[in-house]
Tab-separated table of C-alpha atoms and ligand atoms in Angstrom:
chain	number	residue	atom	x	y	z
A	42	MET	CA	-9.447	-19.165	-11.736
A	43	THR	CA	-7.567	-21.154	-14.164
A	44	THR	CA	-3.782	-21.621	-13.465
A	45	PRO	CA	-1.536	-22.330	-16.550
A	46	THR	CA	0.187	-25.836	-16.447
A	47	ARG	CA	3.889	-25.534	-16.385
A	48	PRO	CA	6.917	-27.483	-15.564
A	49	ASN	CA	7.923	-27.530	-11.996
A	50	THR	CA	11.380	-26.170	-12.621
A	51	ARG	CA	13.166	-23.392	-10.981
A	52	LEU	CA	15.708	-21.044	-12.205
A	53	GLU	CA	18.259	-22.011	-9.641
A	54	THR	CA	18.146	-25.754	-10.457
A	55	ASP	CA	17.658	-25.244	-14.290
A	56	PRO	CA	20.028	-22.853	-15.673
A	57	SER	CA	18.804	-23.522	-19.085
A	58	ILE	CA	15.510	-22.109	-18.293
A	59	LEU	CA	16.436	-18.910	-19.759
A	60	ASN	CA	17.751	-20.300	-23.093
A	61	SER	CA	14.262	-20.421	-24.848
A	62	GLU	CA	15.588	-19.981	-28.268
A	63	ALA	CA	17.534	-23.335	-27.932
A	64	GLU	CA	14.361	-25.169	-27.049
A	65	PRO	CA	11.497	-23.846	-29.080
A	66	THR	CA	9.041	-26.809	-27.965
A	67	ARG	CA	9.018	-25.663	-24.375
A	68	PRO	CA	6.385	-23.426	-22.753
A	69	PRO	CA	6.952	-19.777	-23.387
A	70	LEU	CA	9.736	-18.104	-21.087
A	71	SER	CA	7.157	-16.097	-19.414
A	72	THR	CA	5.349	-19.167	-18.276
A	73	ARG	CA	8.524	-20.877	-17.039
A	74	VAL	CA	10.151	-18.073	-15.359
A	75	LEU	CA	7.370	-15.769	-13.899
A	76	ALA	CA	5.590	-16.475	-10.749
A	77	ARG	CA	2.232	-18.127	-11.300
A	78	ARG	CA	0.268	-15.482	-9.726
A	79	VAL	CA	2.103	-12.758	-11.764
A	80	ASP	CA	1.731	-14.613	-14.983
A	81	GLU	CA	-1.884	-15.176	-14.677
A	82	VAL	CA	-2.501	-11.313	-14.281
A	83	PRO	CA	-3.215	-9.976	-17.681
A	84	ARG	CA	-1.522	-6.656	-18.705
A	85	SER	CA	-3.648	-3.602	-17.853
A	86	GLY	CA	-6.115	-2.856	-20.653
A	87	ILE	CA	-5.400	0.745	-19.912
A	88	ARG	CA	-1.601	0.175	-20.850
A	89	ARG	CA	-2.291	-1.532	-24.099
A	90	PHE	CA	-4.494	1.609	-24.981
A	91	PHE	CA	-1.811	4.116	-23.957
A	92	ASP	CA	0.637	2.375	-26.494
A	93	ILE	CA	-1.523	3.033	-29.266
A	94	LEU	CA	-1.933	6.558	-28.132
A	95	ALA	CA	1.630	7.065	-27.661
A	96	THR	CA	1.979	6.628	-31.478
A	97	MET	CA	-0.500	9.609	-32.220
A	98	THR	CA	-0.534	13.415	-32.221
A	99	ASP	CA	-3.303	15.999	-31.523
A	100	VAL	CA	-5.296	13.483	-29.462
A	101	ILE	CA	-7.985	14.831	-26.919
A	102	SER	CA	-7.383	12.476	-24.107
A	103	LEU	CA	-10.131	11.651	-21.636
A	104	GLY	CA	-8.179	8.638	-20.984
A	105	VAL	CA	-5.791	9.142	-18.196
A	106	GLY	CA	-7.283	9.527	-14.530
A	107	GLU	CA	-5.508	12.479	-13.327
A	108	PRO	CA	-6.103	16.199	-12.743
A	109	ASP	CA	-5.176	18.474	-15.679
A	110	PHE	CA	-4.443	21.115	-12.765
A	111	ASP	CA	-0.801	21.587	-11.610
A	112	THR	CA	-0.186	21.080	-7.736
A	113	PRO	CA	-1.182	24.280	-5.975
A	114	PRO	CA	1.672	26.815	-5.870
A	115	GLN	CA	2.137	27.071	-2.204
A	116	VAL	CA	2.331	23.212	-1.949
A	117	ILE	CA	5.184	23.284	-4.603
A	118	GLU	CA	6.860	25.923	-2.631
A	119	ALA	CA	6.633	23.934	0.497
A	120	GLY	CA	8.441	21.113	-1.308
A	121	GLN	CA	11.138	23.643	-2.538
A	122	HIS	CA	11.476	24.688	1.165
A	123	SER	CA	12.001	21.201	2.298
A	124	LEU	CA	14.776	20.689	-0.075
A	125	ALA	CA	16.343	23.789	0.644
A	126	ALA	CA	16.268	22.924	4.351
A	127	ARG	CA	18.113	19.723	3.332
A	128	ARG	CA	15.145	17.593	4.632
A	129	THR	CA	16.827	14.926	2.364
A	130	HIS	CA	16.726	11.816	4.844
A	131	TYR	CA	14.331	8.939	5.850
A	132	THR	CA	11.503	9.869	7.927
A	133	SER	CA	9.780	7.548	10.531
A	134	ASN	CA	8.539	4.311	8.907
A	135	TYR	CA	5.019	5.713	9.744
A	136	GLY	CA	5.680	9.029	8.000
A	137	THR	CA	6.310	12.394	9.741
A	138	ILE	CA	4.527	12.927	12.887
A	139	GLU	CA	3.428	16.478	11.612
A	140	LEU	CA	1.729	14.997	8.700
A	141	ARG	CA	0.124	12.254	10.637
A	142	ARG	CA	-1.161	14.672	13.239
A	143	ALA	CA	-2.427	16.986	10.510
A	144	LEU	CA	-4.211	14.101	8.735
A	145	ALA	CA	-5.858	12.868	11.973
A	146	HIS	CA	-7.106	16.489	12.516
A	147	HIS	CA	-8.332	16.721	8.872
A	148	LEU	CA	-10.178	13.266	9.032
A	149	GLU	CA	-11.799	14.354	12.464
A	150	ARG	CA	-12.887	17.796	11.094
A	151	LEU	CA	-14.277	16.316	7.852
A	152	TYR	CA	-15.969	13.106	9.211
A	153	GLY	CA	-15.779	13.145	12.978
A	154	VAL	CA	-13.568	9.931	12.918
A	155	ARG	CA	-10.537	9.807	15.238
A	156	TYR	CA	-7.479	8.075	14.249
A	157	ASP	CA	-4.360	8.242	16.872
A	158	PRO	CA	-1.463	9.802	14.640
A	159	THR	CA	1.055	7.937	16.643
A	160	GLU	CA	0.027	4.347	15.857
A	161	GLU	CA	-3.181	4.373	13.663
A	162	ILE	CA	-1.947	6.168	10.650
A	163	LEU	CA	0.758	5.138	8.069
A	164	ILE	CA	1.867	7.443	5.194
A	165	THR	CA	2.466	5.549	1.928
A	166	VAL	CA	3.723	5.952	-1.567
A	167	GLY	CA	0.362	6.895	-3.059
A	168	ALA	CA	-2.867	5.060	-2.420
A	169	SER	CA	-1.366	2.301	-4.740
A	170	GLU	CA	1.200	1.410	-2.099
A	171	ALA	CA	-1.613	1.656	0.541
A	172	LEU	CA	-3.651	-0.970	-1.429
A	173	ASP	CA	-0.688	-3.249	-1.967
A	174	VAL	CA	0.689	-3.448	1.747
A	175	ALA	CA	-2.922	-3.579	3.122
A	176	ILE	CA	-3.763	-6.555	1.292
A	177	ARG	CA	-0.596	-8.257	1.775
A	178	ALA	CA	-0.378	-7.807	5.418
A	179	THR	CA	-3.876	-9.328	5.873
A	180	ILE	CA	-4.889	-11.851	3.127
A	181	ASP	CA	-3.580	-15.312	3.423
A	182	PRO	CA	-3.503	-17.694	0.447
A	183	GLY	CA	-6.975	-18.694	-0.516
A	184	ASP	CA	-8.691	-15.955	1.160
A	185	GLU	CA	-11.568	-14.514	-0.825
A	186	VAL	CA	-11.900	-10.739	-1.194
A	187	ILE	CA	-15.095	-9.297	-2.556
A	188	LEU	CA	-14.851	-6.388	-4.730
A	189	HIS	CA	-17.519	-4.608	-6.820
A	190	GLU	CA	-16.884	-4.516	-10.636
A	191	PRO	CA	-16.301	-2.474	-12.757
A	192	SER	CA	-13.568	-1.306	-10.460
A	193	TYR	CA	-10.290	0.223	-10.468
A	194	VAL	CA	-7.562	-1.800	-12.408
A	195	SER	CA	-5.253	-2.587	-9.582
A	196	TYR	CA	-7.830	-4.420	-7.347
A	197	ARG	CA	-7.745	-7.717	-8.873
A	198	PRO	CA	-3.921	-7.945	-9.437
A	199	ALA	CA	-3.317	-6.655	-5.686
A	200	VAL	CA	-5.490	-9.560	-4.405
A	201	ILE	CA	-3.763	-12.114	-6.666
A	202	PHE	CA	-0.494	-10.831	-5.804
A	203	ALA	CA	-1.177	-11.437	-2.140
A	204	GLY	CA	-2.142	-15.016	-2.950
A	205	GLY	CA	-5.883	-14.095	-2.386
A	206	ILE	CA	-9.021	-14.887	-4.711
A	207	PRO	CA	-10.841	-11.735	-6.060
A	208	VAL	CA	-14.508	-12.328	-6.273
A	209	GLY	CA	-16.353	-9.843	-8.498
A	210	VAL	CA	-19.883	-8.613	-7.669
A	211	ASN	CA	-21.275	-6.733	-10.851
A	212	THR	CA	-22.842	-3.330	-10.409
A	213	LEU	CA	-25.305	-2.067	-13.014
A	214	LEU	CA	-26.179	1.038	-14.732
A	215	ASP	CA	-29.872	0.645	-13.966
A	216	GLU	CA	-28.686	0.605	-10.256
A	217	ASP	CA	-26.357	3.831	-10.810
A	218	PHE	CA	-23.721	1.437	-10.206
A	219	ALA	CA	-24.200	1.185	-6.343
A	220	LEU	CA	-23.239	-2.031	-4.851
A	221	ASP	CA	-26.344	-4.315	-4.245
A	222	PRO	CA	-26.170	-5.578	-0.533
A	223	ALA	CA	-27.902	-8.817	-1.495
A	224	LYS	CA	-25.432	-9.583	-4.284
A	225	VAL	CA	-22.670	-9.113	-1.699
A	226	GLU	CA	-24.243	-11.264	0.825
A	227	ALA	CA	-24.776	-14.076	-1.773
A	228	ALA	CA	-21.115	-13.919	-2.621
A	229	ILE	CA	-19.887	-14.560	0.932
A	230	THR	CA	-18.413	-18.016	1.597
A	231	PRO	CA	-16.637	-19.477	4.583
A	232	ARG	CA	-13.348	-18.259	2.870
A	233	THR	CA	-14.388	-14.741	2.520
A	234	LYS	CA	-11.928	-12.488	4.498
A	235	ALA	CA	-12.804	-8.925	3.346
A	236	LEU	CA	-14.726	-6.599	1.265
A	237	LEU	CA	-12.858	-4.011	-0.978
A	238	LEU	CA	-14.889	-0.779	-1.558
A	239	ASN	CA	-14.181	2.214	-3.585
A	240	TYR	CA	-16.892	4.950	-3.516
A	241	PRO	CA	-16.740	7.481	-4.939
A	242	CYS	CA	-15.927	4.893	-7.816
A	243	ASN	CA	-13.246	4.717	-10.493
A	244	PRO	CA	-14.461	4.017	-13.337
A	245	THR	CA	-18.227	4.630	-12.769
A	246	GLY	CA	-18.127	7.840	-10.699
A	247	ALA	CA	-20.863	6.350	-8.644
A	248	VAL	CA	-21.341	6.911	-4.738
A	249	LEU	CA	-22.972	4.863	-2.154
A	250	PRO	CA	-26.411	5.951	-1.100
A	251	PRO	CA	-26.457	6.289	2.534
A	252	ASP	CA	-29.008	3.265	3.086
A	253	VAL	CA	-26.785	1.039	0.921
A	254	GLN	CA	-23.819	2.008	2.761
A	255	ASP	CA	-25.404	1.150	6.110
A	256	GLU	CA	-26.446	-2.125	4.875
A	257	ILE	CA	-23.093	-2.965	3.486
A	258	ALA	CA	-21.638	-2.204	6.832
A	259	ARG	CA	-24.197	-4.402	8.628
A	260	ILE	CA	-23.343	-7.288	6.366
A	261	ALA	CA	-19.612	-6.636	7.146
A	262	VAL	CA	-20.461	-6.962	10.911
A	263	ARG	CA	-22.594	-9.846	10.594
A	264	HIS	CA	-20.046	-11.914	8.552
A	265	ASP	CA	-17.049	-10.465	10.620
A	266	LEU	CA	-15.511	-9.160	7.539
A	267	LEU	CA	-12.439	-6.757	7.184
A	268	VAL	CA	-13.334	-3.875	4.847
A	269	TYR	CA	-10.740	-2.030	2.724
A	270	SER	CA	-12.151	1.253	1.981
A	271	ASP	CA	-10.479	3.065	-0.939
A	272	GLU	CA	-11.801	6.683	-0.472
A	273	ILE	CA	-9.167	8.507	-2.539
A	274	TYR	CA	-11.978	10.477	-4.305
A	275	ASP	CA	-13.648	11.348	-1.063
A	276	ARG	CA	-13.302	15.160	-1.754
A	277	LEU	CA	-14.552	15.061	-5.380
A	278	ILE	CA	-18.290	14.723	-4.780
A	279	TYR	CA	-21.008	16.883	-6.319
A	280	GLY	CA	-24.811	17.424	-6.248
A	281	GLY	CA	-24.903	17.785	-2.498
A	282	TYR	CA	-23.764	14.188	-1.725
A	283	GLN	CA	-22.571	13.731	1.768
A	284	MET	CA	-19.498	11.479	2.186
A	285	ARG	CA	-19.285	9.500	5.196
A	286	THR	CA	-16.254	7.566	5.739
A	287	MET	CA	-16.813	3.914	6.347
A	288	GLY	CA	-15.061	3.702	9.845
A	289	THR	CA	-17.841	5.991	11.129
A	290	LEU	CA	-20.668	3.590	10.779
A	291	PRO	CA	-21.578	1.216	13.652
A	292	GLY	CA	-19.339	-1.447	14.248
A	293	MET	CA	-17.160	-0.496	11.363
A	294	ARG	CA	-14.153	1.345	12.768
A	295	ARG	CA	-12.278	-1.796	14.276
A	296	ARG	CA	-12.772	-3.829	10.974
A	297	THR	CA	-12.182	-0.786	8.405
A	298	VAL	CA	-8.904	-0.186	6.608
A	299	LEU	CA	-9.102	3.258	5.325
A	300	MET	CA	-7.057	4.302	2.325
A	301	GLY	CA	-6.588	7.625	0.707
A	302	GLY	CA	-4.158	9.970	-0.873
A	303	PHE	CA	-3.255	13.307	-2.124
A	304	SER	CA	-3.042	12.591	-5.891
A	305	LYS	CA	-6.696	13.456	-7.035
A	306	ALA	CA	-8.164	16.266	-4.786
A	307	TYR	CA	-4.815	18.210	-4.458
A	308	ALA	CA	-3.708	17.568	-7.849
A	309	MET	CA	-0.546	15.740	-6.568
A	310	THR	CA	-0.340	12.727	-8.599
A	311	GLY	CA	3.648	12.908	-9.190
A	312	TRP	CA	4.340	13.482	-5.502
A	313	ARG	CA	3.306	9.928	-4.655
A	314	ILE	CA	1.658	10.330	-1.268
A	315	GLY	CA	-1.141	8.394	0.218
A	316	TYR	CA	-2.337	6.960	3.587
A	317	ILE	CA	-3.798	4.169	5.623
A	318	CYS	CA	-5.760	4.531	8.665
A	319	ALA	CA	-6.573	1.521	10.765
A	320	PRO	CA	-6.847	0.145	14.447
A	321	SER	CA	-3.281	-0.264	15.783
A	322	GLU	CA	-3.374	-4.119	15.731
A	323	ILE	CA	-3.963	-4.013	12.106
A	324	LEU	CA	-1.775	-1.213	11.319
A	325	GLU	CA	1.055	-2.631	12.995
A	326	GLY	CA	1.117	-5.628	10.603
A	327	ILE	CA	0.715	-3.287	7.645
A	328	LEU	CA	3.635	-1.307	8.794
A	329	LYS	CA	5.799	-4.445	8.725
A	330	VAL	CA	5.195	-5.012	5.079
A	331	HIS	CA	5.765	-1.101	4.440
A	332	GLN	CA	8.697	-0.974	6.535
A	333	TYR	CA	10.641	-3.924	4.681
A	334	VAL	CA	9.483	-2.976	1.364
A	335	ILE	CA	9.434	0.876	1.194
A	336	MET	CA	11.010	2.073	4.612
A	337	SER	CA	9.247	5.507	4.344
A	338	ALA	CA	7.390	7.752	1.825
A	339	PRO	CA	9.718	10.537	0.215
A	340	THR	CA	10.366	13.161	2.694
A	341	VAL	CA	9.953	16.130	0.381
A	342	ALA	CA	6.665	14.815	-0.798
A	343	GLN	CA	5.345	14.427	2.719
A	344	ASP	CA	6.251	17.951	3.508
A	345	ALA	CA	4.423	19.176	0.694
A	346	ALA	CA	1.344	17.022	1.507
A	347	LEU	CA	1.457	18.755	4.826
A	348	GLU	CA	1.104	22.139	3.215
A	349	ALA	CA	-1.551	20.854	1.173
A	350	LEU	CA	-3.645	19.633	4.127
A	351	LYS	CA	-3.052	23.153	5.940
A	352	THR	CA	-3.723	25.589	3.146
A	353	GLY	CA	-5.321	23.381	0.279
A	354	GLU	CA	-8.966	23.781	1.053
A	355	PRO	CA	-9.598	26.851	-1.362
A	356	ASP	CA	-7.672	24.702	-4.042
A	357	ILE	CA	-9.904	21.773	-3.669
A	358	ALA	CA	-13.098	24.036	-3.882
A	359	ARG	CA	-11.810	25.662	-7.009
A	360	MET	CA	-10.856	22.608	-8.609
A	361	ALA	CA	-13.916	20.615	-7.522
A	362	GLY	CA	-16.133	23.555	-8.679
A	363	GLN	CA	-14.477	23.301	-12.241
A	364	TYR	CA	-14.896	19.448	-12.341
A	365	ASP	CA	-18.581	19.823	-11.451
A	366	ARG	CA	-19.143	22.276	-14.536
A	367	ARG	CA	-17.245	19.718	-16.790
A	368	ARG	CA	-19.315	16.798	-15.363
A	369	ARG	CA	-22.639	18.448	-16.317
A	370	LEU	CA	-21.331	19.414	-19.783
A	371	LEU	CA	-20.121	15.863	-20.522
A	372	VAL	CA	-23.069	13.899	-19.076
A	373	ASP	CA	-25.533	16.122	-20.880
A	374	GLY	CA	-23.601	16.011	-23.986
A	375	PHE	CA	-23.436	12.070	-23.980
A	376	ASN	CA	-27.113	11.789	-23.260
A	377	ALA	CA	-27.925	14.221	-26.170
A	378	ILE	CA	-25.879	12.224	-28.503
A	379	GLY	CA	-27.747	9.100	-27.599
A	380	LEU	CA	-25.141	7.569	-25.124
A	381	ARG	CA	-26.998	6.821	-22.024
A	382	CYS	CA	-25.045	8.177	-19.145
A	383	PHE	CA	-26.036	8.203	-15.471
A	384	GLU	CA	-25.186	11.202	-13.411
A	385	PRO	CA	-21.990	10.323	-11.538
A	386	LEU	CA	-21.884	12.074	-8.105
A	387	GLY	CA	-18.126	11.527	-7.408
A	388	ALA	CA	-14.614	11.362	-8.833
A	389	PHE	CA	-14.007	12.759	-12.236
A	390	TYR	CA	-15.097	10.134	-14.582
A	391	ALA	CA	-18.360	9.651	-16.718
A	392	PHE	CA	-19.098	6.197	-17.840
A	393	PRO	CA	-21.519	6.292	-20.948
A	394	GLN	CA	-23.087	3.313	-22.380
A	395	ILE	CA	-22.027	2.908	-25.964
A	396	THR	CA	-24.158	-0.392	-27.052
A	397	SER	CA	-26.389	1.741	-29.121
A	398	THR	CA	-23.266	1.865	-31.799
A	399	GLY	CA	-23.301	-1.881	-31.884
A	400	LEU	CA	-19.537	-1.889	-30.993
A	401	SER	CA	-17.917	-3.463	-28.090
A	402	SER	CA	-16.129	-1.265	-25.653
A	403	GLU	CA	-12.722	-2.097	-27.008
A	404	ALA	CA	-13.723	-1.588	-30.700
A	405	PHE	CA	-15.425	1.565	-29.688
A	406	ALA	CA	-12.376	3.018	-28.036
A	407	GLU	CA	-9.888	1.937	-30.606
A	408	GLN	CA	-11.972	3.127	-33.457
A	409	LEU	CA	-12.808	6.511	-31.890
A	410	LEU	CA	-9.076	6.966	-31.293
A	411	ARG	CA	-7.935	6.029	-34.957
A	412	GLU	CA	-10.838	7.909	-36.601
A	413	GLU	CA	-11.276	10.909	-34.298
A	414	SER	CA	-8.190	11.240	-32.155
A	415	VAL	CA	-10.202	10.954	-28.902
A	416	ALA	CA	-8.956	8.866	-26.253
A	417	VAL	CA	-11.437	7.019	-23.839
A	418	VAL	CA	-10.835	3.822	-21.935
A	419	PRO	CA	-12.835	0.712	-22.772
A	420	GLY	CA	-14.982	-0.309	-19.836
A	421	THR	CA	-13.682	-3.897	-19.936
A	422	ALA	CA	-10.206	-2.576	-18.603
A	423	PHE	CA	-12.124	-2.316	-15.295
A	424	GLY	CA	-13.389	-5.949	-15.605
A	425	GLU	CA	-15.838	-7.673	-17.739
A	426	ALA	CA	-18.676	-5.855	-16.138
A	427	GLY	CA	-17.511	-2.762	-17.860
A	428	GLU	CA	-18.445	-4.193	-21.161
A	429	GLY	CA	-20.836	-1.727	-23.070
A	430	HIS	CA	-19.285	1.281	-21.486
A	431	VAL	CA	-16.260	3.312	-21.804
A	432	ARG	CA	-14.576	5.565	-19.234
A	433	CYS	CA	-14.128	9.201	-19.936
A	434	CYS	CA	-12.156	11.433	-17.385
A	435	TYR	CA	-13.458	14.977	-17.432
A	436	ALA	CA	-10.267	16.368	-15.787
A	437	THR	CA	-9.626	18.354	-18.987
A	438	SER	CA	-10.591	21.764	-20.144
A	439	GLU	CA	-14.212	22.613	-21.062
A	440	ALA	CA	-12.947	23.582	-24.625
A	441	GLU	CA	-11.426	20.027	-25.159
A	442	LEU	CA	-14.505	18.468	-23.680
A	443	ARG	CA	-16.720	20.493	-26.168
A	444	GLU	CA	-14.437	19.417	-28.929
A	445	ALA	CA	-14.432	15.696	-27.791
A	446	LEU	CA	-18.146	15.808	-27.789
A	447	VAL	CA	-18.435	16.969	-31.338
A	448	ARG	CA	-15.992	14.473	-32.401
A	449	ILE	CA	-17.715	11.567	-30.696
A	450	GLU	CA	-21.091	12.564	-31.879
A	451	ARG	CA	-19.708	12.534	-35.544
A	452	PHE	CA	-18.270	8.938	-34.694
A	453	VAL	CA	-21.560	7.783	-33.276
A	454	LYS	CA	-23.540	9.007	-36.242
A	455	ARG	CA	-21.278	7.250	-38.647
A	456	ARG	CA	-21.728	4.092	-36.898
A	457	LYS	CA	-25.368	4.246	-36.657
A	458	THR	CA	-25.918	4.994	-40.335
A	459	GLU	CA	-23.507	2.207	-41.129
A	460	ALA	CA	-25.571	-0.171	-39.103
N	558	PLP	N1	-7.273	4.071	-6.171
N	558	PLP	C1	-8.095	4.398	-7.083
N	558	PLP	C2	-9.490	4.113	-7.055
N	558	PLP	C3	-7.610	5.104	-8.059
N	558	PLP	O1	-8.463	5.566	-9.137
N	558	PLP	C4	-6.218	5.556	-7.913
N	558	PLP	C5	-5.454	6.200	-9.207
N	558	PLP	O2	-6.044	6.304	-10.335
N	558	PLP	C6	-5.354	5.009	-7.032
N	558	PLP	C7	-6.225	4.228	-5.953
N	558	PLP	C8	-4.119	5.258	-6.909
N	558	PLP	O3	-3.686	6.420	-6.657
N	558	PLP	P1	-2.346	7.225	-6.173
N	558	PLP	O4	-1.878	7.962	-7.131
N	558	PLP	O5	-2.526	7.639	-4.859
N	558	PLP	O6	-1.359	5.907	-6.051
């Protein structure tokens, strides 16, 4: 990783540091002021793209990774009742005991894994906070974290902000974007501290075949690695795939930091509730970071999440059923247009290959947006390994997906005749 060279000055000792206009020959202000680890992280590729999108109207967006459904009504009501009951105070740093108990029960029912709600479960501000505090509590400067790519935009930054070194292992279309255990093992060095897994995967929609998951677990045990398993899409799986949470595999419970959340399956992105489950010795350290930075997740949102766990199963079934239909529509549509698309068995993303158009991912996404008003995200927003693909979120209506396919086909045909 390259670090920009910069003067060894600090704001406190050099008040002129903010006066960049007066000293045009000095390095840019950001380089002088921002911490190195922040300065070296590029802006999110997704954000740049949405800046363009914000200037346009009538766009069909397959861009944002969030449900088009609203939060189920009884969950909203639970939030309203919470406020009406004046539940407007902090909760325990861990989160409400009711929510933690319900979550422990839920995970045991679904996966047969047991977490003690009093000391092995932490309620966080989304899976986003879970990721940040889990990594910051466990990574020392110079520790390496192996992650599969293309992968969720926050992973590399989260590792870098913690002083760690992200080590990418590419996954491939020809292998349905499942992680290759041999590549993981080859990436391990004496400095490797952890593996960061996200299956079902954003942006590819891939899941881990059971034999691959078993082998990854064996590698983690053999090399004594910690495993952060971001399972936020665990309930959005299709085609008969059986989800197994990482902690249930032999030797894994004591080394797994399970991260999850309510945003995707329960359509609760704006409520900002996630969680971490881990052995108490690990969770205690993570709690320390959470407690000093966050204090506790919002009370009203925790109360709503509790209702989601109690009564949200039919809602998950309804929404996942619709995602499944849309998934088939989009995947079949892409393959018919000549954009090769493997069948994603999880999350709500399709990741078609666009190399047949002769365009890079960025050029494809930008030109498609400008010419046909369809927003997709360039695969490179998820790491260089995403080149040649775009991410399309199918959490949007079937009518919009059909119209998007018509426009994409028109765009692709034009590119092919121009070539
Ligand atoms: N992890 C993955 C893989 C995601 O795709 C997302 C959101 O897109 C998150 C974590 C963050 O989710 P939350 O809304 O719970 O912070």
